[in-house]
Short mmCIF file of C-alpha atoms and ligand atoms in Angstrom, two decimals:
data_model
loop_
_atom_site.label_atom_id
_atom_site.label_comp_id
_atom_site.label_asym_id
_atom_site.label_seq_id
_atom_site.Cartn_x
_atom_site.Cartn_y
_atom_site.Cartn_z
CA MET X 1 113.70 205.93 41.47
CA TYR X 2 112.60 202.47 40.69
CA GLN X 3 114.45 199.59 42.10
CA ALA X 4 114.35 196.12 41.06
CA LEU X 5 112.39 193.80 43.39
CA TYR X 6 115.40 191.61 43.98
CA ARG X 7 117.40 194.52 44.98
CA SER X 8 114.76 196.14 47.22
CA TYR X 9 113.93 192.61 48.77
CA ARG X 10 117.52 191.72 49.10
CA PRO X 11 118.11 190.02 52.57
CA GLU X 12 119.83 192.42 54.99
CA THR X 13 120.14 189.99 58.06
CA PHE X 14 120.22 186.30 58.55
CA GLN X 15 116.61 186.23 59.13
CA GLY X 16 115.70 187.44 55.67
CA LEU X 17 117.67 184.78 53.93
CA LEU X 18 115.47 182.27 52.18
CA GLY X 19 116.08 178.38 52.27
CA GLN X 20 119.63 178.25 53.45
CA ASP X 21 119.20 177.32 57.03
CA HIS X 22 122.10 174.88 57.16
CA ILE X 23 124.51 177.89 56.14
CA VAL X 24 122.92 180.41 58.55
CA ARG X 25 123.38 177.97 61.40
CA VAL X 26 127.14 177.62 60.60
CA LEU X 27 127.75 181.33 60.20
CA LYS X 28 125.72 182.42 63.24
CA ASN X 29 127.57 180.02 65.46
CA GLN X 30 131.09 181.21 64.12
CA LEU X 31 130.09 184.83 64.70
CA ASP X 32 128.75 184.14 68.20
CA ALA X 33 131.79 182.15 69.15
CA GLY X 34 134.21 184.37 67.34
CA THR X 35 135.62 181.46 65.34
CA THR X 36 135.09 182.78 61.79
CA GLY X 37 137.63 181.69 59.23
CA HIS X 38 139.72 183.82 56.84
CA ALA X 39 138.38 182.22 53.72
CA TYR X 40 134.95 180.92 52.57
CA LEU X 41 133.64 179.47 49.26
CA PHE X 42 130.07 180.12 48.77
CA SER X 43 128.98 177.85 46.01
CA GLY X 44 125.54 177.12 44.40
CA THR X 45 123.30 177.88 41.59
CA ARG X 46 122.41 181.51 40.74
CA GLY X 47 119.94 183.48 42.70
CA THR X 48 120.27 181.46 45.92
CA GLY X 49 121.68 184.05 48.07
CA LYS X 50 125.44 183.78 47.92
CA THR X 51 126.43 187.42 47.38
CA SER X 52 123.68 188.45 50.03
CA THR X 53 125.06 186.08 52.47
CA ALA X 54 128.52 187.54 51.91
CA ARG X 55 127.24 190.88 52.73
CA ILE X 56 125.35 189.70 55.74
CA LEU X 57 128.73 187.89 57.01
CA ALA X 58 130.62 191.07 56.29
CA LYS X 59 128.14 193.07 58.43
CA GLY X 60 128.12 190.32 61.19
CA LEU X 61 132.04 190.89 61.41
CA ASN X 62 131.64 194.66 61.49
CA CYS X 63 128.36 195.34 63.13
CA LEU X 64 128.46 197.93 65.93
CA ALA X 65 125.44 196.43 67.86
CA PRO X 66 126.65 196.20 71.42
CA GLN X 67 124.64 193.04 72.03
CA GLY X 68 122.01 190.83 70.73
CA GLU X 69 122.05 189.29 67.20
CA ARG X 70 124.72 190.33 64.81
CA PRO X 71 124.23 191.77 62.18
CA CYS X 72 121.61 193.95 63.58
CA GLY X 73 121.03 195.43 60.03
CA GLU X 74 120.41 198.78 61.67
CA CYS X 75 123.65 200.28 62.91
CA ALA X 76 125.73 202.71 60.74
CA VAL X 77 128.14 199.90 59.69
CA CYS X 78 125.43 197.56 58.56
CA ARG X 79 123.55 200.29 56.69
CA GLU X 80 126.64 201.26 54.78
CA ILE X 81 127.50 197.77 53.86
CA ALA X 82 123.88 197.28 52.65
CA ALA X 83 124.19 200.53 50.40
CA GLY X 84 127.64 199.08 49.29
CA VAL X 85 129.60 202.22 50.37
CA PHE X 86 131.37 200.64 53.55
CA VAL X 87 135.13 201.14 52.92
CA ASP X 88 136.23 197.91 54.27
CA VAL X 89 134.00 195.69 52.17
CA ILE X 90 135.52 195.27 48.58
CA GLU X 91 133.43 193.54 46.10
CA ILE X 92 135.22 192.28 43.12
CA ASP X 93 133.52 190.72 39.96
CA ALA X 94 135.97 188.15 38.80
CA ALA X 95 134.63 188.11 35.44
CA SER X 96 135.67 191.52 34.66
CA ASN X 97 138.58 192.05 37.05
CA ASN X 98 141.03 189.39 36.06
CA GLY X 99 143.77 191.20 34.45
CA VAL X 100 147.30 191.43 35.89
CA GLU X 101 146.64 195.15 36.95
CA ASN X 102 143.66 194.09 39.12
CA ILE X 103 145.75 191.42 40.82
CA ARG X 104 148.61 193.63 41.58
CA GLU X 105 146.10 196.09 43.04
CA LEU X 106 144.56 193.32 45.09
CA ARG X 107 147.84 191.89 46.43
CA GLU X 108 148.97 195.44 47.56
CA SER X 109 145.61 196.17 48.97
CA VAL X 110 145.45 193.13 51.27
CA ASN X 111 148.58 194.23 53.14
CA TYR X 112 146.69 197.28 54.47
CA PRO X 113 144.51 196.57 57.65
CA PRO X 114 140.93 197.44 57.65
CA ALA X 115 140.40 201.39 57.59
CA VAL X 116 137.45 201.79 60.08
CA GLY X 117 136.02 198.22 60.82
CA ARG X 118 137.24 195.16 62.67
CA LYS X 119 137.80 193.19 59.47
CA LYS X 120 138.23 193.88 55.84
CA ILE X 121 136.35 191.61 53.68
CA TYR X 122 136.98 190.76 50.03
CA VAL X 123 134.02 189.36 48.21
CA ILE X 124 135.08 187.81 44.95
CA ASP X 125 131.94 187.10 42.77
CA GLU X 126 132.17 184.58 40.02
CA ALA X 127 135.40 183.35 41.47
CA HIS X 128 135.78 180.55 38.71
CA MET X 129 136.39 183.32 36.25
CA LEU X 130 139.69 184.27 37.82
CA SER X 131 142.64 184.06 35.51
CA GLN X 132 145.46 181.63 36.19
CA ALA X 133 147.62 184.53 37.27
CA ALA X 134 144.85 185.98 39.53
CA ALA X 135 144.16 182.61 41.10
CA ASN X 136 147.90 182.12 41.88
CA ALA X 137 148.11 185.66 43.50
CA LEU X 138 145.06 184.95 45.56
CA LEU X 139 146.39 181.39 46.65
CA LYS X 140 149.59 183.19 47.95
CA THR X 141 147.43 185.37 50.02
CA LEU X 142 145.23 182.58 51.21
CA GLU X 143 148.46 180.57 52.24
CA GLU X 144 149.66 183.47 54.40
CA PRO X 145 146.44 185.25 55.40
CA PRO X 146 147.09 188.81 56.61
CA ALA X 147 145.33 189.49 60.09
CA ASN X 148 141.87 190.75 60.06
CA ILE X 149 141.28 189.96 56.33
CA VAL X 150 138.51 187.66 55.30
CA PHE X 151 137.98 186.45 51.68
CA ILE X 152 134.55 185.12 50.49
CA LEU X 153 134.60 183.62 47.20
CA ALA X 154 131.39 183.01 45.52
CA THR X 155 130.81 180.66 42.53
CA THR X 156 128.40 178.81 40.62
CA GLU X 157 130.97 176.49 39.32
CA PRO X 158 133.43 175.32 42.22
CA GLN X 159 134.58 172.50 40.06
CA LYS X 160 136.47 175.07 38.06
CA LEU X 161 138.47 176.37 40.90
CA PRO X 162 142.00 174.96 41.68
CA SER X 163 141.99 172.46 44.34
CA THR X 164 144.69 174.33 45.99
CA ILE X 165 142.31 177.30 46.54
CA LEU X 166 139.30 174.99 47.45
CA SER X 167 141.28 173.27 50.29
CA ARG X 168 141.89 176.67 51.98
CA CYS X 169 138.30 177.72 52.13
CA LEU X 170 135.47 176.69 54.08
CA ARG X 171 133.02 175.56 51.59
CA LEU X 172 129.44 176.20 52.11
CA ASP X 173 126.92 174.92 49.49
CA PHE X 174 123.97 176.84 48.75
CA HIS X 175 120.68 175.01 47.94
CA ARG X 176 118.06 175.76 45.52
CA VAL X 177 115.24 177.21 47.35
CA SER X 178 111.96 175.21 47.57
CA GLU X 179 108.92 176.42 45.73
CA LYS X 180 107.16 176.51 48.84
CA VAL X 181 109.59 178.88 50.63
CA ILE X 182 109.69 181.04 47.45
CA LEU X 183 105.80 181.17 47.36
CA GLU X 184 105.37 182.31 50.84
CA ARG X 185 107.79 185.02 50.43
CA PHE X 186 106.05 186.15 47.08
CA ILE X 187 102.77 186.27 49.02
CA GLU X 188 104.37 188.42 51.67
CA ILE X 189 105.86 190.67 49.11
CA CYS X 190 102.57 191.25 47.14
CA ASP X 191 100.85 191.83 50.35
CA GLU X 192 103.42 194.57 51.37
CA LEU X 193 103.23 196.09 47.78
CA GLY X 194 99.46 195.98 47.90
CA VAL X 195 99.48 194.09 44.64
CA GLU X 196 96.71 191.58 43.86
CA ALA X 197 97.92 188.27 42.63
CA GLU X 198 96.24 184.90 42.03
CA PRO X 199 97.92 182.21 44.11
CA ASP X 200 97.98 180.10 40.92
CA ALA X 201 100.00 182.79 39.19
CA LEU X 202 102.40 183.10 42.06
CA ALA X 203 102.85 179.42 42.20
CA LEU X 204 103.64 179.26 38.42
CA ILE X 205 106.32 181.90 39.06
CA ALA X 206 107.76 180.07 42.00
CA SER X 207 107.96 176.95 39.89
CA ASN X 208 109.69 178.69 37.06
CA ALA X 209 112.11 180.29 39.37
CA ASP X 210 113.38 176.84 39.64
CA GLY X 211 115.00 177.36 43.02
CA SER X 212 116.46 180.85 42.28
CA VAL X 213 114.91 183.41 44.36
CA ARG X 214 116.42 186.15 42.24
CA ASP X 215 115.05 184.68 38.93
CA GLY X 216 111.55 184.41 40.60
CA LEU X 217 111.65 187.96 41.89
CA SER X 218 112.63 189.15 38.48
CA LEU X 219 109.78 187.53 36.91
CA LEU X 220 107.41 188.63 39.67
CA ASP X 221 108.76 192.19 38.84
CA ARG X 222 107.77 192.06 35.17
CA CYS X 223 104.43 190.53 36.00
CA ILE X 224 103.71 193.35 38.54
CA ALA X 225 104.73 196.11 36.22
CA GLY X 226 101.71 195.86 34.07
CA ALA X 227 98.65 197.15 35.87
CA GLY X 228 96.18 195.12 37.50
CA VAL X 229 95.84 191.67 39.02
CA VAL X 230 98.90 189.35 38.48
CA THR X 231 97.03 186.43 36.72
CA ARG X 232 98.13 182.98 35.52
CA GLU X 233 97.69 184.19 31.84
CA ARG X 234 99.90 187.15 32.33
CA VAL X 235 102.63 185.07 33.85
CA LEU X 236 102.44 182.70 31.05
CA GLU X 237 102.84 185.59 28.69
CA PHE X 238 105.99 186.64 30.36
CA LEU X 239 107.28 183.06 30.32
CA GLY X 240 106.96 183.10 26.56
CA MET X 241 105.91 179.54 26.32
CA CYS X 242 109.44 178.17 26.94
CA GLY X 243 109.27 176.84 30.49
CA GLN X 244 109.16 173.33 31.37
CA GLU X 245 105.53 172.98 31.66
CA VAL X 246 105.11 173.62 27.85
CA PHE X 247 107.07 170.39 27.14
CA LEU X 248 105.52 168.70 30.15
CA ASP X 249 102.05 169.34 28.57
CA LEU X 250 103.05 168.69 24.97
CA THR X 251 104.44 165.28 25.96
CA GLY X 252 101.26 164.63 27.90
CA MET X 253 99.36 165.47 24.77
CA VAL X 254 101.35 163.20 22.63
CA LEU X 255 101.05 160.40 25.14
CA ASP X 256 97.24 160.93 25.12
CA HIS X 257 97.03 160.97 21.36
CA GLN X 258 95.85 164.60 21.44
CA VAL X 259 97.24 165.42 18.07
CA GLY X 260 95.27 168.70 17.59
CA GLU X 261 95.93 170.17 21.00
CA ALA X 262 99.66 169.31 20.48
CA LEU X 263 99.66 171.19 17.09
CA LEU X 264 97.78 174.13 18.82
CA LEU X 265 100.37 174.41 21.54
CA LEU X 266 103.24 174.37 18.93
CA ASP X 267 101.19 177.19 17.05
CA GLY X 268 100.83 179.15 20.35
CA ALA X 269 104.63 178.95 20.98
CA LEU X 270 105.62 179.90 17.69
CA ALA X 271 103.11 182.78 17.52
CA GLN X 272 105.17 184.11 20.63
CA GLY X 273 108.20 184.14 18.46
CA LYS X 274 109.76 181.14 19.54
CA ASP X 275 112.06 179.53 16.78
CA VAL X 276 110.70 176.14 15.64
CA ASN X 277 114.11 174.47 15.54
CA GLN X 278 114.73 175.63 19.11
CA PHE X 279 111.52 174.29 20.28
CA ALA X 280 112.31 171.07 18.74
CA ARG X 281 115.66 171.02 20.49
CA ASP X 282 114.09 171.92 23.69
CA TRP X 283 111.70 169.10 23.47
CA VAL X 284 114.51 166.62 22.81
CA GLU X 285 116.24 167.99 26.00
CA HIS X 286 112.69 167.33 27.74
CA PHE X 287 112.80 163.66 26.73
CA ARG X 288 116.38 163.43 27.88
CA HIS X 289 115.27 164.65 31.18
CA LEU X 290 112.60 162.04 31.25
CA LEU X 291 115.15 159.35 30.43
CA VAL X 292 117.40 160.61 33.26
CA VAL X 293 114.84 160.70 35.93
CA LYS X 294 113.83 157.20 34.90
CA TYR X 295 117.15 155.69 35.55
CA VAL X 296 118.99 158.05 37.96
CA SER X 297 117.81 157.92 41.50
CA ASN X 298 118.93 161.18 42.60
CA PRO X 299 119.11 163.28 39.34
CA GLN X 300 118.75 166.90 40.81
CA ALA X 301 122.49 167.64 40.55
CA MET X 302 122.66 165.98 37.08
CA LEU X 303 119.72 168.09 35.61
CA ASN X 304 120.42 171.11 37.68
CA MET X 305 116.83 171.62 38.52
CA SER X 306 114.58 172.12 41.64
CA LEU X 307 113.08 169.20 43.45
CA GLU X 308 109.75 170.03 42.46
CA ASN X 309 110.49 170.43 38.76
CA ILE X 310 112.20 166.95 39.07
CA LYS X 311 108.94 165.53 40.69
CA ARG X 312 106.95 166.72 37.76
CA LEU X 313 109.32 164.96 35.47
CA GLN X 314 109.21 161.88 37.53
CA GLN X 315 105.35 161.85 37.37
CA GLN X 316 105.51 161.91 33.62
CA ALA X 317 108.51 159.46 33.27
CA GLU X 318 106.21 157.00 35.17
CA ARG X 319 103.65 156.84 32.34
CA ILE X 320 106.07 156.78 29.43
CA THR X 321 107.96 153.75 28.26
CA LEU X 322 111.56 153.66 27.40
CA ASP X 323 110.69 152.56 24.00
CA LYS X 324 108.55 155.69 23.66
CA ILE X 325 111.35 158.07 24.88
CA LYS X 326 113.80 156.60 22.47
CA ASP X 327 111.35 156.78 19.46
CA SER X 328 110.61 160.28 20.44
CA ILE X 329 114.04 161.16 20.50
CA ILE X 330 114.93 159.61 17.17
CA GLU X 331 111.72 161.02 15.56
CA LEU X 332 112.64 164.51 16.88
CA SER X 333 116.22 164.22 16.08
CA GLU X 334 115.31 163.28 12.20
CA ALA X 335 112.99 165.90 12.10
CA LEU X 336 115.59 168.61 13.23
CA SER X 337 118.33 167.43 10.83
CA GLU X 338 115.55 167.51 8.15
CA ALA X 339 114.24 170.93 9.15
CA LYS X 340 117.84 172.26 8.91
CA TRP X 341 117.75 171.96 5.14
CA SER X 342 114.05 172.73 4.67
CA THR X 343 112.50 176.09 3.63
CA ARG X 344 109.58 175.19 5.80
CA PRO X 345 110.97 173.59 8.92
CA ARG X 346 107.59 174.12 10.78
CA VAL X 347 105.73 171.44 8.70
CA ILE X 348 108.45 168.90 9.55
CA VAL X 349 108.21 169.47 13.30
CA GLU X 350 104.29 169.31 12.94
CA LEU X 351 104.56 166.09 11.08
CA ALA X 352 106.65 164.72 13.76
CA ILE X 353 104.10 165.66 16.53
CA VAL X 354 101.34 164.03 14.36
CA ARG X 355 103.59 160.83 14.23
CA LEU X 356 104.55 160.73 17.84
CA ALA X 357 100.95 161.40 18.96
CA SER X 358 99.31 158.84 16.80
CA ALA X 359 102.03 156.08 17.12
CA GLY X 360 100.88 153.01 19.18
CA TYR X 361 97.24 154.54 19.50
CA ALA X 362 95.56 151.11 18.72
CA GLN X 363 97.64 149.40 21.13
CA VAL X 364 96.13 150.82 24.35
CA ARG X 365 93.77 153.38 25.54
CA PRO X 366 95.21 156.00 27.80
CA VAL X 367 93.73 154.63 31.04
CA LEU X 368 95.79 156.73 33.31
CA GLN X 369 94.74 159.86 31.70
CA GLU X 370 92.07 160.92 34.01
CA THR X 371 93.87 160.16 37.19
CA GLU X 372 97.11 161.95 36.05
CA LYS X 373 95.63 165.14 34.83
CA PRO X 374 95.06 166.87 38.09
CA ASP X 375 98.82 166.43 38.84
CA MET X 376 100.04 168.20 35.52
CA PRO X 377 101.02 171.71 36.63
CA VAL X 378 99.92 173.73 33.77
CA ALA X 379 97.24 173.14 31.06
CA VAL X 380 97.70 175.42 28.20
CA ARG X 381 94.48 176.26 26.99
CA PRO X 382 94.09 175.55 23.20
CA LYS X 383 92.75 178.48 21.22
CA PRO X 384 89.38 177.83 19.57
CA THR X 385 90.82 178.37 15.92
CA GLY X 386 94.23 177.92 14.52
CA PRO X 387 95.97 176.26 11.64
CA ALA X 388 95.64 172.90 13.23
CA ALA X 389 91.85 172.96 12.94
CA PRO X 390 91.54 170.72 9.93
CA VAL X 391 93.35 167.91 12.16
CA ARG X 392 90.36 168.28 14.57
CA ASP X 393 87.69 168.00 11.75
CA VAL X 394 88.84 164.53 10.63
CA PRO X 395 85.75 163.15 8.61
CA GLN X 396 83.94 160.77 11.08
CA ALA X 397 83.11 158.32 8.25
CA GLU X 398 86.66 157.28 8.07
CA PRO X 399 87.76 156.29 11.51
CA GLU X 400 90.43 153.68 10.20
CA ALA X 401 92.85 156.42 9.67
CA LEU X 402 93.14 157.47 13.03
CA ILE X 403 92.65 154.24 15.12
CA ALA X 404 94.81 152.02 13.10
CA GLY X 405 98.51 153.22 13.93
CA PRO X 406 101.42 151.45 12.52
CA PRO X 407 101.78 147.87 13.69
CA GLN X 408 103.89 147.85 16.70
CA SER X 409 104.83 145.29 19.49
CA GLU X 410 102.65 145.29 22.50
CA SER X 411 105.61 146.11 24.61
CA MET X 412 105.64 149.65 23.44
CA GLU X 413 102.99 150.79 26.09
CA PRO X 414 102.30 149.59 29.51
CA ILE X 415 99.24 147.35 29.06
CA ALA X 416 97.21 148.30 32.26
CA ASN X 417 95.77 145.41 34.26
CA PRO X 418 92.29 145.06 32.83
CA GLN X 419 91.06 143.92 36.26
CA ARG X 420 91.56 147.39 37.52
CA ILE X 421 90.09 149.29 34.66
CA GLU X 422 86.97 151.38 35.43
CA PRO X 423 84.89 152.91 32.92
CA GLU X 424 86.05 156.47 32.33
CA PRO X 425 84.92 159.34 30.08
CA GLN X 426 87.08 159.58 27.11
CA PRO X 427 88.23 162.78 25.85
CA VAL X 428 86.38 162.33 22.46
CA ALA X 429 84.86 165.64 22.34
CA HIS X 430 88.07 167.45 22.65
CA THR X 431 90.09 165.69 20.38
CA GLY X 432 88.07 164.63 17.49
CA GLU X 433 89.99 161.43 17.58
CA LEU X 434 88.42 157.94 17.86
CA SER X 435 88.89 156.62 21.36
CA CYS X 436 87.93 153.10 22.60
CA GLU X 437 84.65 154.53 23.95
CA GLU X 438 83.72 156.00 20.51
CA LEU X 439 84.82 152.92 18.78
CA TRP X 440 82.77 150.73 21.06
CA ASN X 441 79.73 153.20 20.80
CA ARG X 442 79.90 152.72 16.85
CA VAL X 443 80.24 148.81 17.10
CA MET X 444 77.24 148.78 19.45
CA GLN X 445 75.21 150.55 16.96
CA ASP X 446 75.79 148.05 14.35
CA GLU X 447 72.61 146.03 13.35
CA ARG X 448 74.58 142.77 13.29
CA ILE X 449 74.82 142.92 16.91
CA SER X 450 71.87 141.97 18.81
CA LYS X 451 69.80 144.37 20.88
CA MET X 452 70.42 142.49 23.97
CA ALA X 453 74.27 142.66 23.52
CA ARG X 454 73.87 146.42 22.60
CA THR X 455 71.90 147.60 25.51
CA CYS X 456 73.71 145.84 28.42
CA GLY X 457 76.34 148.54 28.90
CA SER X 458 79.48 146.78 28.08
CA VAL X 459 82.79 148.70 27.83
CA LEU X 460 85.65 148.30 25.48
CA ALA X 461 88.43 148.10 27.92
CA GLU X 462 91.44 147.67 25.90
CA ILE X 463 92.61 146.99 22.26
CA THR X 464 95.84 145.75 21.21
CA ASP X 465 97.21 144.55 17.91
CA HIS X 466 95.65 140.97 18.34
CA LEU X 467 93.00 141.34 21.02
CA PHE X 468 90.05 143.50 21.94
CA THR X 469 88.89 143.32 25.59
CA VAL X 470 85.44 143.84 26.44
CA GLU X 471 84.29 144.29 29.97
CA VAL X 472 80.85 143.05 31.06
CA SER X 473 79.29 143.02 34.49
CA ASN X 474 77.73 139.64 34.81
CA SER X 475 78.02 136.05 33.46
CA ILE X 476 74.54 136.46 31.51
CA GLN X 477 76.21 139.15 29.49
CA GLU X 478 79.24 137.28 29.11
CA GLU X 479 77.31 134.30 27.52
CA GLN X 480 75.61 136.68 25.22
CA PHE X 481 78.86 138.16 23.75
CA LYS X 482 80.27 134.66 23.51
CA LYS X 483 77.33 133.85 21.24
CA GLU X 484 78.04 136.86 19.09
CA GLU X 485 81.72 136.44 19.11
CA LYS X 486 81.88 136.31 15.28
CA GLN X 487 79.82 139.24 14.51
CA LEU X 488 81.79 141.37 17.08
CA VAL X 489 85.10 140.32 15.73
CA GLU X 490 83.64 141.23 12.20
CA VAL X 491 82.43 144.79 13.03
CA VAL X 492 85.45 145.70 15.03
CA GLU X 493 87.65 144.56 12.09
CA GLU X 494 85.63 146.75 9.77
CA TYR X 495 86.25 149.65 12.04
CA THR X 496 89.80 149.24 12.73
CA GLY X 497 91.07 147.49 9.56
CA ARG X 498 92.55 144.53 11.55
CA LYS X 499 91.34 141.26 12.63
CA ARG X 500 91.45 141.05 16.53
CA ARG X 501 90.29 138.13 18.74
CA LEU X 502 87.65 138.95 21.47
CA GLN X 503 88.46 138.56 25.07
CA LEU X 504 85.71 138.89 27.60
CA LEU X 505 86.22 140.21 31.21
CA LEU X 506 83.96 140.05 33.99
CA ASN X 507 84.72 143.26 35.94
CA ASP X 508 82.58 143.06 39.13
CA ALA X 509 83.52 140.31 41.63
CA GLU X 510 80.53 140.35 43.62
CA THR X 511 78.19 140.05 40.72
CA GLN X 512 80.37 137.41 39.29
CA GLU X 513 79.89 135.23 42.34
CA SER X 514 76.20 135.81 42.46
CA PHE X 515 75.92 134.50 38.97
CA LEU X 516 78.03 131.43 39.33
ZN1 LIG V 1 124.82 196.32 62.79
#
């Protein structure tokens, strides 16, 4: 019979428990010293090993191994507990067993000593779902615990438990398991199963597990189920374009003014059956996350996310301004309320994407783009064709439409220190949009500019509402550009639809000195 991975790879001893060393240490010490308590509260996010640990502790309390580490995982008791048939371990799902009848049963049952084991263990899962009456009954038992009875309460929401119960339990908080630990385990599992998997694919699963081993194993399970190699593409298929990386990507595209790519990404998500309104709502949530990581120094608990996913958010938050986050949330919220009444909500969300991606484009070129790209966890490959194709085929003869965004204050985007700008290739070929580089190429082809200025290899470093900054590498070039300032201003104005002053920048300190 087929068994789900998260069941067949459930840890049977402390050794197999992932990422909860702090808890293993406490419980092992207590078992060794014989100082285990009569009530525990295991709290933590789903899939971090709470019920597995409860079973391991139950085994440790009843293990028959004469010496060595307990639980051994091999004696009759350990095996029976693992199979869920040991009579003195009672697992109760509080969500479905919180009626009066269940409580009466429980209260009667705790009065009986263990039938065969040393200790009788009650594992109460989803303990926060206990009804008021059930919680009261449990409290009475916890106040006067019968001998040889141990309660283990497991919950994802400890704050919902009455403080009277909390105060009578030894509370152990389960951490989200780090991606590294999950990934290492997945590699082992694939080896054992003889499954071929791309390291990239497993890393993507580990990141989407968001600290939950069980969620990760379920996803791995589904990816393995189809025959063949587990590839990154297959994982993305199963993820259904709803993971955090989709919104990291989309926001990155918007920041880089990649309108076409952003529309293609939306198209891909909708093609997979994602609801357009839900998509926009999730995106707003992503901007909220960016807002939180920008201001909260330790946002892990607030966002309920793994450390690694927080780090990805922080990387993106570093390159987005508060104004941009604010504008994006407003823009998307407006689009959402508009889309609610529209028969074609998709076009409204598409329009919002275009607005967000082209806003402030004239202010600054995306200087951080090339250095930040390798850190972006996932790049969704745009399909070669799609409904967004017309956007990519903007007629090259009318560059004003794309280069001149709505007038905005210069504080909208961080203006990079011009001294540090290095000539970088712009992603012109991919987007079909007019970058600084392409604009400058056109200006430098204009006949009004002298051949000497045109061939000296200058770079348009930055363009703001009032200024365009040209980087030159020596003072001779600088002189030449000063002479032709009037023509340059004129040509740039023709291409961008706005009059701007010329600022010259000598970018090479050594050359600068030698020419002085
Ligand atoms: Zn044992």
